[in-house]
Amino acid sequence: MPDQIKADTESMSAYSSKLTAPEMPPSLARLGTPPNLTGLFEGIAMSVLDKAATASMAAFMAKMTEEMVTDSTKVKTAALTYSAADVTSALELATSATKVLKQGIDLVKKTAGSGQQQPSTAEKPADQTASDASQDLV
């Protein structure tokens, strides 16, 4: 069709009157309107608020990181202290166990030795006289 109307101005005019521009998509509808001042101020305020929130969050994260490092150091120090205390307690326990074991061995030796001792003074030989027995009681 465009070949037929190339030189005919009336046909070109009739053809162009039937042509219409497509509708503007909703996403581009604001391009032709003047800026909304309320929206402009809201946008600026949201930008400032976003920057303040970002700075606040960064400060909070820095503080939390510092506290975590400090707590980690305290925990490591406490662990080393407890480890040293555990070693000391273990040595004291081993020393005490050795003393108790030695006392037990001494008691066993004493008990075993008392079974092999000479007869007690209550059992007197038959040839001892009554006067000798009375002197033993005193």
mmCIF file of C-alpha atoms in Angstrom, residues 101-111:
data_model
loop_
_atom_site.group_PDB
_atom_site.id
_atom_site.type_symbol
_atom_site.label_atom_id
_atom_site.label_comp_id
_atom_site.label_asym_id
_atom_site.label_seq_id
_atom_site.Cartn_x
_atom_site.Cartn_y
_atom_site.Cartn_z
ATOM 1 C CA LEU A 101 48.130 -45.305 99.514
ATOM 2 C CA LYS A 102 51.298 -45.101 101.621
ATOM 3 C CA GLN A 103 49.217 -44.917 104.812
ATOM 4 C CA GLY A 104 47.211 -47.922 103.646
ATOM 5 C CA ILE A 105 50.379 -49.908 102.966
ATOM 6 C CA ASP A 106 51.783 -48.936 106.395
ATOM 7 C CA LEU A 107 48.523 -50.034 108.034
ATOM 8 C CA VAL A 108 48.633 -53.379 106.213
ATOM 9 C CA LYS A 109 52.251 -53.870 107.276
ATOM 10 C CA LYS A 110 51.401 -52.964 110.861
ATOM 11 C CA THR A 111 48.439 -55.322 110.878
#
